Amino acid sequence: MAGLGLRMPTNHSFVQRAKLFEGLDAASLDTILAAATPRRVPKGGALFEQGDKPCWLALITEGRIKIGHVAPDGRTLAVGFLGPGEIAGCTAVFQRVPYLATARAIEDSGVLTWWIEEVEALVERYPKMATNAVRIVGARADAMLRRLQQLSTESVEQRIARALLRLASEAGRPVKGGVQVDFVLSRQDLAELSGATLYTVSRTLNVWQKDGVVECGRQRVVVRDFDRLAQLAEGVLTLAAQPP
Amino acid sequence: MAGLGLRMPTNHSFVQRAKLFEGLDAASLDTILAAATPRRVPKGGALFEQGDKPCWLALITEGRIKIGHVAPDGRTLAVGFLGPGEIAGCTAVFQRVPYLATARAIEDSGVLTWWIEEVEALVERYPKMATNAVRIVGARADAMLRRLQQLSTESVEQRIARALLRLASEAGRPVKGGVQVDFVLSRQDLAELSGATLYTVSRTLNVWQKDGVVECGRQRVVVRDFDRLAQLAEGVLTLAAQPP
DNA sequence: CGTCGACTTGACTCGGCTCAATGCGAGTGG
DNA sequence: CCACTCGCATTGAGCCGAGTCAAGTCGACG
């Protein structure tokens, strides 16, 4: 806690805004913040690894964390990308089961962490946190169910469109002529998010680019036409290989 | 509460064993049971429908409930089948969001229900319930993630094998020469569980039957060889259409 | 300037979906 | 007790979306 200097107020505001601490008064928030350890995670570093027993909860203050799950056969599924204000590790920590995914920084990041013992003590002291946790975990379960539904009924093109739409709205930065996903995003990442191969993602993106829906470069995607991307996601529109 | 007669002790034991009420003392359990309304749900009846605003939580005491999610385009995904001792509706009720799936009785069933207002009052009074709820919802999120992984990386044959394996171990009744899934289970149901079509399920099951792994009839499946079914689930073994 | 990782593109293959026809078992009502 | 019927299940033929593999090209960075 000592030596944080100017960063303290910033951390305070993150804690204040986090859904997990919603409804708590200023004094409680102070106590909670006092129990946190700030950490830096370099690009490529892991916050926790799939299979590790749960040791801490992390509130992201800066940077971007990729949550990924790898199957026994080595194939990877991207669960999501988390940014400032979001919490990583909560399903594992609150359930006291091993992390079911790996959290890795895709750029230099900063987080606040709470040891699992502290989390449990805090929950005991502030029961409101438990009900907040149910909502957070529940929302995650809902999101999974929706993805499951989409994966089993929709085409790859639709799923890629949905993934992009979500990224652009959650982590979009306005640039001239569109909205850019605000972190490095490879074709491989998009493939892992949408349950496709990087080849199919590449082809699809190029077709869309020719039609002006997106503009893309090396590890970078700009959404140019939200409406048409939404239509692609709904399956109303298809651009993926029509005969000449 | 009056007029339950002999059923009371039975209900009590269900409440006692439910994960949601774990760690509560007898007096608390009595209070909780007193707040419950027992209900009968006829075969085909709905306990709640996808999209309804959450009104109650249900603990199943008898019968079998199918949880299904339908996509806008009408295709259905089976989330799972719940039996005695399991709880339906908890993700929606604790989050206070509309039910994201429909719960329908596939045979005449009995449940204990708690109105959402009562649930919230009980949680307020017994904070332990909130932490139990986090675990239940978290386990559901985990299960979804695992299915998502399987759906995006494994073959249809593997997924059907997994679905059957789970059903047989969760709701299996020993019969001579194997374990039978203890409720009516159509090919369509298996398809919705594994993300396949009923045609593929039918074909797959027939191949397995010829090899003695399962035995199946109208809305009925008996697992004869657990080991080989497990191998099929892991992808170590394949029976699905080898050339003569 | 060389190397390496990200990306593109083409050719080929095939698992599993679609559609359509038919079979079969279990209730139901005469 | 039989015939009807309805919903579940089987089976075949055909096709196509998307995965796989193999060569590339391009751009960044040391």
PDB file of C-alpha atoms (C1' of nucleotides) in Angstrom, chain B residues 185-188 199 202-203 206 217-219, chain D residues 6-14 19-20:
ATOM      1  CA  LEU B 185     -35.358 -39.550 -24.202  1.00  0.00           C
ATOM      2  CA  SER B 186     -36.004 -39.089 -27.901  1.00  0.00           C
ATOM      3  CA  ARG B 187     -33.410 -38.831 -30.650  1.00  0.00           C
ATOM      4  CA  GLN B 188     -34.444 -35.207 -30.942  1.00  0.00           C
ATOM      5  CA  TYR B 199     -30.803 -37.885 -38.257  1.00  0.00           C
ATOM      6  CA  SER B 202     -30.190 -41.939 -35.172  1.00  0.00           C
ATOM      7  CA  ARG B 203     -27.444 -43.150 -37.485  1.00  0.00           C
ATOM      8  CA  ASN B 206     -27.539 -47.557 -34.726  1.00  0.00           C
ATOM      9  CA  GLY B 217     -35.549 -48.296 -28.710  1.00  0.00           C
ATOM     10  CA  ARG B 218     -38.321 -45.814 -28.884  1.00  0.00           C
ATOM     11  CA  GLN B 219     -37.419 -42.890 -26.590  1.00  0.00           C
TER      12      GLN B 219
ATOM     13  C1'  DC D   6     -49.874 -39.808 -35.100  1.00  0.00           C
ATOM     14  C1'  DG D   7     -45.384 -39.049 -33.588  1.00  0.00           C
ATOM     15  C1'  DC D   8     -40.920 -41.169 -33.374  1.00  0.00           C
ATOM     16  C1'  DA D   9     -37.374 -43.374 -35.920  1.00  0.00           C
ATOM     17  C1'  DT D  10     -34.729 -45.157 -39.948  1.00  0.00           C
ATOM     18  C1'  DT D  11     -32.457 -44.850 -44.284  1.00  0.00           C
ATOM     19  C1'  DG D  12     -30.761 -43.134 -48.716  1.00  0.00           C
ATOM     20  C1'  DA D  13     -29.067 -39.514 -51.943  1.00  0.00           C
ATOM     21  C1'  DG D  14     -27.025 -35.293 -52.620  1.00  0.00           C
ATOM     22  C1'  DG D  19     -11.781 -27.365 -42.301  1.00  0.00           C
ATOM     23  C1'  DT D  20      -7.087 -28.888 -43.905  1.00  0.00           C
TER      24       DT D  20
END
